[in-house]
XYZ file of C-alpha atoms in Angstrom:
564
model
C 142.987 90.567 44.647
C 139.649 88.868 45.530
C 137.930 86.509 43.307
C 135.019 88.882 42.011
C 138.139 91.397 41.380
C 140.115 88.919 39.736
C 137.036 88.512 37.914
C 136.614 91.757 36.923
C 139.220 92.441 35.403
C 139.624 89.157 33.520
C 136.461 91.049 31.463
C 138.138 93.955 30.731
C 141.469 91.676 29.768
C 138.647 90.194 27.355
C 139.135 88.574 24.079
C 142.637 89.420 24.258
C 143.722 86.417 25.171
C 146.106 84.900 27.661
C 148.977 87.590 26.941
C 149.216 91.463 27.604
C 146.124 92.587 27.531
C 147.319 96.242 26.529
C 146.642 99.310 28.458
C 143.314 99.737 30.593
C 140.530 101.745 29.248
C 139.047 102.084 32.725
C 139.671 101.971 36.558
C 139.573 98.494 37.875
C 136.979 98.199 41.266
C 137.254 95.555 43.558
C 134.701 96.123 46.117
C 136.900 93.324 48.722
C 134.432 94.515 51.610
C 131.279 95.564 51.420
C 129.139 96.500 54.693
C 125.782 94.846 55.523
C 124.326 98.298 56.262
C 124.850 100.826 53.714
C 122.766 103.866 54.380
C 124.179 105.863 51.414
C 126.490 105.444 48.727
C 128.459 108.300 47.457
C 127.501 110.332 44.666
C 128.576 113.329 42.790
C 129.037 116.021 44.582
C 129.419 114.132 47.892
C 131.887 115.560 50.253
C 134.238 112.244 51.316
C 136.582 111.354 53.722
C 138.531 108.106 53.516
C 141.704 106.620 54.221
C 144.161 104.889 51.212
C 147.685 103.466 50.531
C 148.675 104.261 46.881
C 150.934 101.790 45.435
C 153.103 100.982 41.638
C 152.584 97.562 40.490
C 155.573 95.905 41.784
C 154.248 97.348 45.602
C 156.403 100.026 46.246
C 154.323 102.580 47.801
C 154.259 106.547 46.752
C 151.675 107.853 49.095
C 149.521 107.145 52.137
C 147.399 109.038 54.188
C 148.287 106.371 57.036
C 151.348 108.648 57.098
C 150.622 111.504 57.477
C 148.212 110.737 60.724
C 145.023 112.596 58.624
C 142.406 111.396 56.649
C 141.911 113.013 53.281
C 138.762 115.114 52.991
C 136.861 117.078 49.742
C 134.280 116.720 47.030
C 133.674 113.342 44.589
C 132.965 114.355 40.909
C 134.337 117.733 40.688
C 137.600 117.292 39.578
C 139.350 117.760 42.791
C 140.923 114.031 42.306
C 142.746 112.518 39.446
C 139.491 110.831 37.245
C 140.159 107.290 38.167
C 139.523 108.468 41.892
C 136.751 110.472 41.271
C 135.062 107.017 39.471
C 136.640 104.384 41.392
C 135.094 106.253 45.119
C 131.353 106.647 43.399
C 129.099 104.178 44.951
C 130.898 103.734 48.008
C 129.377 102.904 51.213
C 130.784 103.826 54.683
C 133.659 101.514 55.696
C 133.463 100.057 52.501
C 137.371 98.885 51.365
C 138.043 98.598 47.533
C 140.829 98.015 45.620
C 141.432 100.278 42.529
C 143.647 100.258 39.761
C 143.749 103.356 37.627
C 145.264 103.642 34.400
C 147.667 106.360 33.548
C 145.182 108.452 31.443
C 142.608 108.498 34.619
C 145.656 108.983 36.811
C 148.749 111.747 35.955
C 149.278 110.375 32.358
C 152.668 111.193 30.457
C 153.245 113.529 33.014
C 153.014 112.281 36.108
C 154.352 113.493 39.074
C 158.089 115.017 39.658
C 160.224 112.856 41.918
C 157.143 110.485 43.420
C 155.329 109.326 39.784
C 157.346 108.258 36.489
C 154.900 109.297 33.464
C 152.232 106.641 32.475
C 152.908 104.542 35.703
C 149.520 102.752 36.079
C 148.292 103.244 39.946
C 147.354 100.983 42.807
C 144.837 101.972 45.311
C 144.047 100.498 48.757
C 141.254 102.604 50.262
C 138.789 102.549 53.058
C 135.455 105.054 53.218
C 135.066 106.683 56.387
C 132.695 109.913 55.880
C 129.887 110.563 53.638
C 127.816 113.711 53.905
C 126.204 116.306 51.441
C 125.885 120.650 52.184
C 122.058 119.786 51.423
C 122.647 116.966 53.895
C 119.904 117.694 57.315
C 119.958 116.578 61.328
C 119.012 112.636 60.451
C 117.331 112.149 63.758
C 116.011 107.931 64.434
C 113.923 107.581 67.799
C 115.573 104.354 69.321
C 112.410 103.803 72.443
C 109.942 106.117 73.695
C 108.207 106.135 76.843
C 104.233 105.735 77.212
C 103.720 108.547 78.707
C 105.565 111.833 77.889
C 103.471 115.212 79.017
C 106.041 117.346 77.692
C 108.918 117.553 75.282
C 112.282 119.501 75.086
C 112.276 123.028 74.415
C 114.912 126.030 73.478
C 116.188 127.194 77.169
C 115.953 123.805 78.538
C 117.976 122.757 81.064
C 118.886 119.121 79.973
C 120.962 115.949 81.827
C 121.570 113.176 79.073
C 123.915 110.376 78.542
C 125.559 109.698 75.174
C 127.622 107.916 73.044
C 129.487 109.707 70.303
C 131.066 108.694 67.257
C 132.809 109.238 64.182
C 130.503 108.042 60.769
C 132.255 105.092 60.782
C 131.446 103.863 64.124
C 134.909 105.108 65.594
C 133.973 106.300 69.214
C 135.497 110.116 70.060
C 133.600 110.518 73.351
C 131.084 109.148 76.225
C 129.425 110.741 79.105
C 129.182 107.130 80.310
C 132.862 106.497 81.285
C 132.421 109.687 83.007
C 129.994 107.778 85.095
C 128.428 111.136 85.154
C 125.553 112.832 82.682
C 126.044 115.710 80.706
C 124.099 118.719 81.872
C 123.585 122.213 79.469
C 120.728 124.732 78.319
C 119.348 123.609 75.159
C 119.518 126.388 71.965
C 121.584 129.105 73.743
C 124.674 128.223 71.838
C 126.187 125.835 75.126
C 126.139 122.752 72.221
C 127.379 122.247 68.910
C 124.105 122.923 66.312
C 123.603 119.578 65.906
C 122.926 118.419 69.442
C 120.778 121.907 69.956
C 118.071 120.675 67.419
C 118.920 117.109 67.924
C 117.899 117.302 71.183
C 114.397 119.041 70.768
C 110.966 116.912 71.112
C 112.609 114.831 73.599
C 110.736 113.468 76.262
C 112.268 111.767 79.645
C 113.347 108.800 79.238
C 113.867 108.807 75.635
C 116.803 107.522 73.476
C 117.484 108.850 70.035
C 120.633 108.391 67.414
C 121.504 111.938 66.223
C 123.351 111.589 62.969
C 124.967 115.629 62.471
C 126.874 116.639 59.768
C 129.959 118.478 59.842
C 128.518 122.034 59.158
C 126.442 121.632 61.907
C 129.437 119.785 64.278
C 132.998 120.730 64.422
C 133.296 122.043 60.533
C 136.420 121.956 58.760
C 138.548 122.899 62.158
C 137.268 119.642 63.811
C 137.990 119.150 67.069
C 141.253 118.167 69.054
C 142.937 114.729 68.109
C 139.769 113.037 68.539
C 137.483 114.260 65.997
C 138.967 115.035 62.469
C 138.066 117.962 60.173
C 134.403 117.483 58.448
C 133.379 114.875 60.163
C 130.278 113.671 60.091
C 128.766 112.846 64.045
C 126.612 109.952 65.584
C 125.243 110.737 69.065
C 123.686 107.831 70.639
C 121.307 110.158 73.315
C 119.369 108.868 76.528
C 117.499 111.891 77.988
C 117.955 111.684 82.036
C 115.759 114.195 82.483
C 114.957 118.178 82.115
C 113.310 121.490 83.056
C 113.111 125.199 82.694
C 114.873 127.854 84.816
C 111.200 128.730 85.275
C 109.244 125.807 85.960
C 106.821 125.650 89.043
C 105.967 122.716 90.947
C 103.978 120.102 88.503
C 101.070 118.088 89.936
C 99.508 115.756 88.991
C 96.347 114.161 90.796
C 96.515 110.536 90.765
C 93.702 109.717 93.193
C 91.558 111.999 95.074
C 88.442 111.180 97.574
C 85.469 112.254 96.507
C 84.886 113.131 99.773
C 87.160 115.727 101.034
C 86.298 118.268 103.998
C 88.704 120.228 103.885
C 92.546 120.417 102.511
C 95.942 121.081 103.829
C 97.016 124.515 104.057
C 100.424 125.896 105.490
C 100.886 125.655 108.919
C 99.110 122.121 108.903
C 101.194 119.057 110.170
C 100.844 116.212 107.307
C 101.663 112.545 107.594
C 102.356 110.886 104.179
C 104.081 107.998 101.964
C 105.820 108.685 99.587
C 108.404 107.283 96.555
C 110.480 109.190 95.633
C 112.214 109.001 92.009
C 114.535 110.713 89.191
C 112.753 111.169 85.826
C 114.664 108.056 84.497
C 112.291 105.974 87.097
C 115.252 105.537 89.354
C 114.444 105.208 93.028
C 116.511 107.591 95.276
C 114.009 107.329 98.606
C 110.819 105.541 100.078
C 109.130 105.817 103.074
C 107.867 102.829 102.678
C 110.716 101.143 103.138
C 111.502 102.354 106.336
C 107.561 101.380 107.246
C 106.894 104.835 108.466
C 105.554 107.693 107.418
C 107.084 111.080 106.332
C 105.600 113.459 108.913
C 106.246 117.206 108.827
C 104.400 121.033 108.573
C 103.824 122.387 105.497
C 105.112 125.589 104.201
C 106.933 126.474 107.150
C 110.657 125.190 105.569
C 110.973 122.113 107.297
C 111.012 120.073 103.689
C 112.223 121.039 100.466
C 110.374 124.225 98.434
C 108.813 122.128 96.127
C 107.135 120.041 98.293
C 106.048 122.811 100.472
C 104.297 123.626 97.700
C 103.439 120.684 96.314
C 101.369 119.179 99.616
C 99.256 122.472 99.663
C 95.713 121.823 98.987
C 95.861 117.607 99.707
C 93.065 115.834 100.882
C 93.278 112.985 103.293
C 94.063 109.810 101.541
C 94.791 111.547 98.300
C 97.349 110.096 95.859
C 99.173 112.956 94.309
C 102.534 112.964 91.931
C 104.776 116.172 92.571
C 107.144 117.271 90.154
C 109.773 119.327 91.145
C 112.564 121.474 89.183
C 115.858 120.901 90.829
C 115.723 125.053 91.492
C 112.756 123.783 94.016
C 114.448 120.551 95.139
C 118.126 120.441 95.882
C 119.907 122.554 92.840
C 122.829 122.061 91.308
C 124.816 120.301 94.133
C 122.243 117.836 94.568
C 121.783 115.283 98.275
C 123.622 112.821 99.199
C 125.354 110.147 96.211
C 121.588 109.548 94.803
C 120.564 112.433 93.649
C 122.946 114.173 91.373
C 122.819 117.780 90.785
C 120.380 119.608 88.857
C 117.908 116.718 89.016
C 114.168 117.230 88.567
C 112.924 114.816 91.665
C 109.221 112.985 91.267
C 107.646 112.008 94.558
C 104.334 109.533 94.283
C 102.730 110.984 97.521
C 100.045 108.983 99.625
C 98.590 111.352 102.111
C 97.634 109.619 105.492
C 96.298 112.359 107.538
C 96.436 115.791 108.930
C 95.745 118.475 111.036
C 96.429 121.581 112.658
C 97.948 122.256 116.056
C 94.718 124.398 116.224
C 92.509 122.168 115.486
C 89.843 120.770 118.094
C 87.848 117.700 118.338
C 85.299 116.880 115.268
C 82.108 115.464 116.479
C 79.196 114.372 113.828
C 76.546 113.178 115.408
C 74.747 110.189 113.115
C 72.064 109.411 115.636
C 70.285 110.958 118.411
C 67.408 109.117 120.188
C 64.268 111.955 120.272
C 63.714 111.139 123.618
C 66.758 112.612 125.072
C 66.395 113.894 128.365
C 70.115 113.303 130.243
C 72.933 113.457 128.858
C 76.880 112.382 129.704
C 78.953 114.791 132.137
C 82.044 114.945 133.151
C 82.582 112.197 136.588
C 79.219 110.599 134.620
C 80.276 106.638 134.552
C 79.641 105.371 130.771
C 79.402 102.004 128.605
C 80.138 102.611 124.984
C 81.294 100.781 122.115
C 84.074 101.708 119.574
C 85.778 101.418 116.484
C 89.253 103.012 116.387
C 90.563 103.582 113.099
C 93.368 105.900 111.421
C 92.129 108.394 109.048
C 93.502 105.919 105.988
C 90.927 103.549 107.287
C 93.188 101.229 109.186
C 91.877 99.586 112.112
C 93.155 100.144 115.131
C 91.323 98.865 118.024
C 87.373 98.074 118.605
C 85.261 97.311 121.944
C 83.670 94.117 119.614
C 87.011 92.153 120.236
C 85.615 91.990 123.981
C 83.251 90.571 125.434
C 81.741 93.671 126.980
C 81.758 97.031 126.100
C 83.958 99.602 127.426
C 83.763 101.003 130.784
C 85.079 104.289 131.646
C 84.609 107.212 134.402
C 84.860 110.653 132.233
C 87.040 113.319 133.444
C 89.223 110.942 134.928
C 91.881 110.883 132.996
C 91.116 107.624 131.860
C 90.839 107.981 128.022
C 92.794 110.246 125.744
C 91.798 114.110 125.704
C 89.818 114.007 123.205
C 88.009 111.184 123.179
C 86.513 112.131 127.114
C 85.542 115.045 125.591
C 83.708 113.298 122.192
C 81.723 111.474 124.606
C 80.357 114.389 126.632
C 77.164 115.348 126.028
C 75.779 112.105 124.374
C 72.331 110.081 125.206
C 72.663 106.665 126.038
C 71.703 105.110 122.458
C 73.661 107.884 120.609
C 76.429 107.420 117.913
C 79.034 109.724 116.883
C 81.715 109.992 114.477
C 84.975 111.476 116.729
C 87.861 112.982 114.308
C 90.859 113.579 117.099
C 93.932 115.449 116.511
C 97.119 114.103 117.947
C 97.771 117.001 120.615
C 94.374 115.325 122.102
C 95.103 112.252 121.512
C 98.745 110.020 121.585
C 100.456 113.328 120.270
C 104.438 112.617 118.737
C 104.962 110.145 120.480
C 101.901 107.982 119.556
C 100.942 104.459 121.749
C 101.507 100.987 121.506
C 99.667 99.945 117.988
C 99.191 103.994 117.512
C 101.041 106.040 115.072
C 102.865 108.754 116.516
C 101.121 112.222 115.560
C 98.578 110.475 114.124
C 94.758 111.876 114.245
C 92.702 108.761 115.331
C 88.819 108.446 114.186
C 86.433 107.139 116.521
C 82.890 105.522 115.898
C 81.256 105.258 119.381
C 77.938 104.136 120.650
C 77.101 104.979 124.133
C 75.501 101.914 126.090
C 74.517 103.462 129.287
C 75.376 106.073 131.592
C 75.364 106.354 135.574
C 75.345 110.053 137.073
C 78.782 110.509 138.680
C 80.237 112.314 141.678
C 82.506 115.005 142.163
C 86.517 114.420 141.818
C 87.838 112.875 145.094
C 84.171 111.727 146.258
C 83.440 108.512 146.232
C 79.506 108.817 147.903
C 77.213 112.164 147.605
C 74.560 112.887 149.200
C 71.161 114.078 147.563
C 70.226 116.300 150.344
C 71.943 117.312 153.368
C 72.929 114.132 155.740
C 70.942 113.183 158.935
C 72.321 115.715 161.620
C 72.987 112.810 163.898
C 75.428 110.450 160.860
C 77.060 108.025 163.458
C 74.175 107.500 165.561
C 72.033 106.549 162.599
C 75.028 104.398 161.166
C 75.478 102.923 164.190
C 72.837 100.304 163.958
C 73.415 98.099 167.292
C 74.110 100.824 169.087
C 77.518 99.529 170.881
C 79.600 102.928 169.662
C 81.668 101.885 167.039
C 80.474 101.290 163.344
C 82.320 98.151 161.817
C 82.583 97.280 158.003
C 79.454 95.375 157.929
C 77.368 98.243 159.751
C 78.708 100.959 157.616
C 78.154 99.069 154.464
C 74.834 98.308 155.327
C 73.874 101.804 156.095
C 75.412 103.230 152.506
C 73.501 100.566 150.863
C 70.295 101.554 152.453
C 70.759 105.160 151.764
C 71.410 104.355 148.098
C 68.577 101.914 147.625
C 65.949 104.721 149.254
C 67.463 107.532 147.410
C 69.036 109.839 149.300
C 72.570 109.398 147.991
C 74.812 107.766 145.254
C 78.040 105.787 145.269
C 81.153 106.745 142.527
C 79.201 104.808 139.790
C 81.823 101.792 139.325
C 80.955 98.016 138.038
C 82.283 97.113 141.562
C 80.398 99.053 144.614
C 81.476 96.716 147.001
C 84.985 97.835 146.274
C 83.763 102.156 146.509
C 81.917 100.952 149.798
C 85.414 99.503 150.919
C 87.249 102.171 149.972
C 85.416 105.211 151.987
C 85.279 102.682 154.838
C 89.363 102.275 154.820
C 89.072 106.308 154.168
C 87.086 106.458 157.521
C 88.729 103.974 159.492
C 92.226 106.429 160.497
C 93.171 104.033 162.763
C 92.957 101.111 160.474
C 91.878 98.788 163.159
C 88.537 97.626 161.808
C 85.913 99.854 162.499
C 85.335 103.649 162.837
C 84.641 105.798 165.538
C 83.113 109.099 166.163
C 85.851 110.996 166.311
C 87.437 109.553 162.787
C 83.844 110.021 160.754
C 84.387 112.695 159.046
C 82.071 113.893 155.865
C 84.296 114.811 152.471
C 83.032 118.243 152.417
C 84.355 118.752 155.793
C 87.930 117.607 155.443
C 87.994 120.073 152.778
C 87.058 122.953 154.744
C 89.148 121.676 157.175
C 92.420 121.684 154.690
C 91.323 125.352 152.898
C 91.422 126.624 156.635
C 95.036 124.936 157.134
C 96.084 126.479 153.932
C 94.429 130.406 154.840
C-alpha cells in the first residue's frame, strides 16, 4: 500500500487508536497511479471496462479477470457490481490503477459467496481502468495539422487512401496500415467502414491528420472484433489522409500562370512540349522532367499520354503554368505504374508549357516595320544580309547575328537556312523587320540541331541589311539581254584564239560593270568568276577554247535533247 493509501486509511482507523480499528464503514481508495492526462473520469452511468485481481487479506486470491483472458465490461452506479465497486471505480481515469478494500457490507456481506467467499470476508481489489465511454457519448474528432491550402474536403462516396494507427482507449495498439507498408483504400459512407471511421473521416482535406476517438456503438459493439479488439471497446484512430476522389471526378485545373498574351491555345491534334512535376496529393514526387533536363514532348488527345492529361493540356497557352489534377480513373487506376505510384492514386502534375504547334501549321510572319519606299523586294536565288535573334518560344536565346562581327550572309533558295526561315525572309525590303514563328517540320524537326531542341518551334527576329538580285539555280552569270552573237571573239581580247583566265575575267567584269549581265551575287566574285572559268575550261589546261565555250542555257538544251 502506497503512502497516501496508507494514509488514508490511517483516517478512517481514526481516534481509535493503535489497536483494531473495528470494521470499515467505507471502501478504502488508493489511487497508486494516476495518469498525467485524464480526459474523463468515470461517472454514474458510465459504461467501464477494466482489468482486476480480487484478493482476502492474507493474499489468497478468489478471482481475476487476468484469468480468464477477458476484460470485464458493464455500467458504474447501477447496481450491476457489489457497492464497494460501484464507489471505489467512480472517478477513475483511463489506465488509472487503484487499490480498493471493500468491507463486507459493500461487498457480499453475511452471505457471501458459496465455495469462493466465506460470509463477511472483507475484499481486496487490484484494478486497472481500461475503457470509459457513455451511450450519449459522440465521434470526439481532434485535428492533429492541416494543410494551407485545402480546395476541397471529404465527402459520402469518396474514394479515400489513408494511413492509420489504431488503438484500444488505453493506448493498446490492435492495428496499423503502416506495417502494411501499404495505405488503406475504401468508399467513404457506403457501409465499407465501421460508423466511426465513415463520419470520422468527413471534412478531411489531403494531407490532413486527425485522432478519431469512436465509441463502441459506433465500432465493433458488444461482439468486438477477433482477439485483437475486445467487446465495447472504445477506438483511437490516429488518421493521415493520402489522398481522395470521386468515381466521378473530371480533370481539375487549376491556372497557376497564364500570358496575358496568348494567340491561340492547344487543341487536340497539336504536338506540345512541356515541364512538368509530377506528384501524389501527399506532395510526394513520383516524376520530373526536369530532372532528366528535357522536356515531355507529345500530341494531345490522340492517346499517346494518360486521359487526364489529354485533357488536361487542352486549351494551354505557350508558356503557361498550369496544375492538373487527375482522378486515378483518368490516370493509371487501381493497379497504378511502376513502384511510385500506388494504385488508385489521384496524380498532380505542375505543368510548364514550352511550346507548340501543329503538323499543319505554316510559317508566322508579323511584319513590325516596312520602309514606305519599298520598291524590290527579296526572291528566291536573291543574295541577302540580315540580322537575327533566335530564340525558343519560352524566350530562351538561342543564337543571334550580334555575336559576329558581320551580319549574316545567305543565298535564298539554296538550301542554306532551315525551311522556314528562307521562306520568312522572302518578300522583305532591305530595312524591314519581321517577327518569324517556325514550326519544327520547317525548321530542325525531331531531331532538333546542335544548341536546338528537338521538335522545338524556333522564333526569329530578323532585319534585312541588303539584298543583291540573284540568278537562276545552277547559273552562276546571266545575262540581261541576249549575248553578243560573236561571245569568243569579243572575249577574246588579243586576238591569239584562246581566252585565258585573265582575258575571260576581264571580259565578265566589263560586262557587269556596263550592265549587261550579273554574277551569282556572292561576297567573293573573284571566286564565281573562277568557278565558270574552271566550268569552261573542259580540258583543264588553262584557258578555253572555242569549241569548250559553251553558254548555260545551251548545255541544257543540249542534255533535255539527250534525255528526249
Amino acid at each position: 500500500m502506497s503512502p497516501r493509501g496508507f494514509v488514508l486509511l490511517l483516517s478512517i482507523l481514526g481516534a481509535l487508536g493503535l489497536g483494531d480499528p473495528g470494521p470499515l464503514e467505507d471502501v478504502v481508495i488508493d489511487r497508486y497511479y494516476i495518469p498525467k492526462i485524464c480526459l474523463r473520469e468515470v461517472q454514474m452511468g458510465d459504461f467501464i471496462r477494466y482489468h482486476y485481481n480480487g484478493t482476502f487479506k492474507d493474499g489468497k486470491k478468489f478471482d481475476s479477470s487476468y484469468d480468464r483472458g477477458a476484460t470485464v465490461a458493464g455500467v458504474v452506479g447501477v447496481g450491476r457490481l457489489i457497492t464497494g465497486m460501484d464507489r471505489g471505480l467512480q472517478g477513475m481515469c483511463v489506465n488509472e490503477r487503484r487499490h480498493l478494500i471493500v468491507p463486507p457490507h459493500l461487498g457480499y456481506g453475511s452471505i457471501g459467496v458459496a465455495g469462493l467467499i466465506p460470509p463477511d470476508a472483507t475484499l481486496y481489489f487490484d484494478v486497472i481502468m481500461l475503457d470509459i465511454w457513455n451511450k450519449n457519448d459522440k465521434l470526439q474528432i481532434t485535428t492533429l495539422s492541416k494543410p494551407e491550402h485545402c480546395n476541397r474536403t471529404v465527402e459520402n462516396s469518396d474514394f479515400v487512401r489513408y494511413h492509420y494507427n489504431g488503438t484500444l482507449l488505453d493506448g493498446t495498439p490492435f492495428d496499423s496500415s503502416y506495417s502494411k507498408d501499404s495505405t488503406y483504400d475504401t468508399y467513404v459512407g457506403t457501409g465499407w467502414l465501421i460508423k466511426g471511421m465513415d463520419q470520422g473521416l468527413l471534412g478531411m482535406c489531403a494531407g490532413e491528420k486527425r485522432s478519431i476517438i469512436i465509441p463502441p456503438f459506433l465500432a465493433y459493439g458488444e461482439k468486438g472484433y477477433g482477439t485483437v479488439i475486445p467487446p465495447q471497446a472504445s477506438l483511437v484512430f490516429s488518421v493521415l489522409l493520402v489522398d481522395f476522389h470521386n468515381p466521378k471526378d473530371g480533370v481539375f485545373l487549376e491556372h497557376l500562370e497564364v500570358p496575358e498574351s496568348c494567340k491561340r491555345r492547344a487543341v487536340t491534334g497539336d504536338f506540345v512540349r512541356y515541364h512538368y512535376n509530377g506528384t501524389l496529393m501527399d506532395g510526394t514526387l513520383f516524376d520530373s522532367s526536369y530532372s532528366r533536363n528535357h522536356t515531355y514532348n507529345t500530341y494531345i488527345g490522340k492517346g499517346y499520354i494518360i486521359p487526364g492529361m489529354d485533357q488536361g493540356l487542352q486549351g494551354v497557352c505557350v508558356g503557361e503554368r498550369r496544375r492538373v489534377v487527375v482522378p486515378p480513373h483518368l490516370a493509371y487506376g487501381e493497379n497504378g505504374a511502376g513502384d511510385k505510384i500506388p494504385g488508385s492514386a489521384v496524380l498532380i502534375f505542375d505543368v510548364h508549357i514550352i511550346d507548340f504547334h501543329n503538323p499543319a501549321d505554316p510559317v508566322e510572319i508579323e511584319t513590325m516595320y516596312r520602309p514606305e519606299d519599298c520598291n524590290a523586294t527579296t526572291r528566291d536565288r536573291d543574295f541577302i544580309r540580315y540580322h537575327y535573334n533566335c530564340s525558343l518560344l519560352d524566350g530562351t536565346k538561342l543564337f543571334s547575328s550580334h555575336d559576329y562581327e558581320k551580319p549574316q550572309e545567305v543565298t535564298l533558295g539554296a538550301n542554306k537556312v532551315i525551311e522556314g526561315l528562307n521562306s520568312g525572309l522572302l518578300n522583305m525590303c532591305a530595312g524591314e523587320r519581321r517577327v518569324i514563328i517556325i514550326p519544327p517540320h520547317l525548321g530542325h524537326g525531331e531531331s532538333g540541331a546542335r544548341g536546338v531542341p528537338g521538335s522545338a518551334v524556333l522564333r526569329f527576329e530578323v532585319e534585312l541589311i541588303s539584298m543583291e538580285e540573284g540568278v537562276p539555280e545552277g547559273y552562276l552569270f546571266i545575262w540581261h539581254g541576249e549575248p553578243p552573237a560573236s561571245l569568243y571573239e569579243q572575249m577574246d581580247l588579243n586576238k591569239d584564239g584562246e581566252i585565258p583566265a585573265e582575258e575571260f575575267s576581264t571580259f565578265i567584269k566589263t560586262q557587269v560593270a556596263e550592265g549587261k549581265g550579273r554574277l551569282m551575287p556572292s561576297s567573293d566574285p573573284e571566286k564565281v568568276i573562277a568557278d565558270m572559268f574552271r566550268n569552261q575550261d573542259r580540258n583543264q589546261d588553262g584557258k578555253i577554247t572555242s569549241e569548250e565555250l559553251k553558254l548555260k542555257s545551251d548545255e541544257d538544251q543540249e542534255k533535255i535533247h539527250e534525255e528526249l
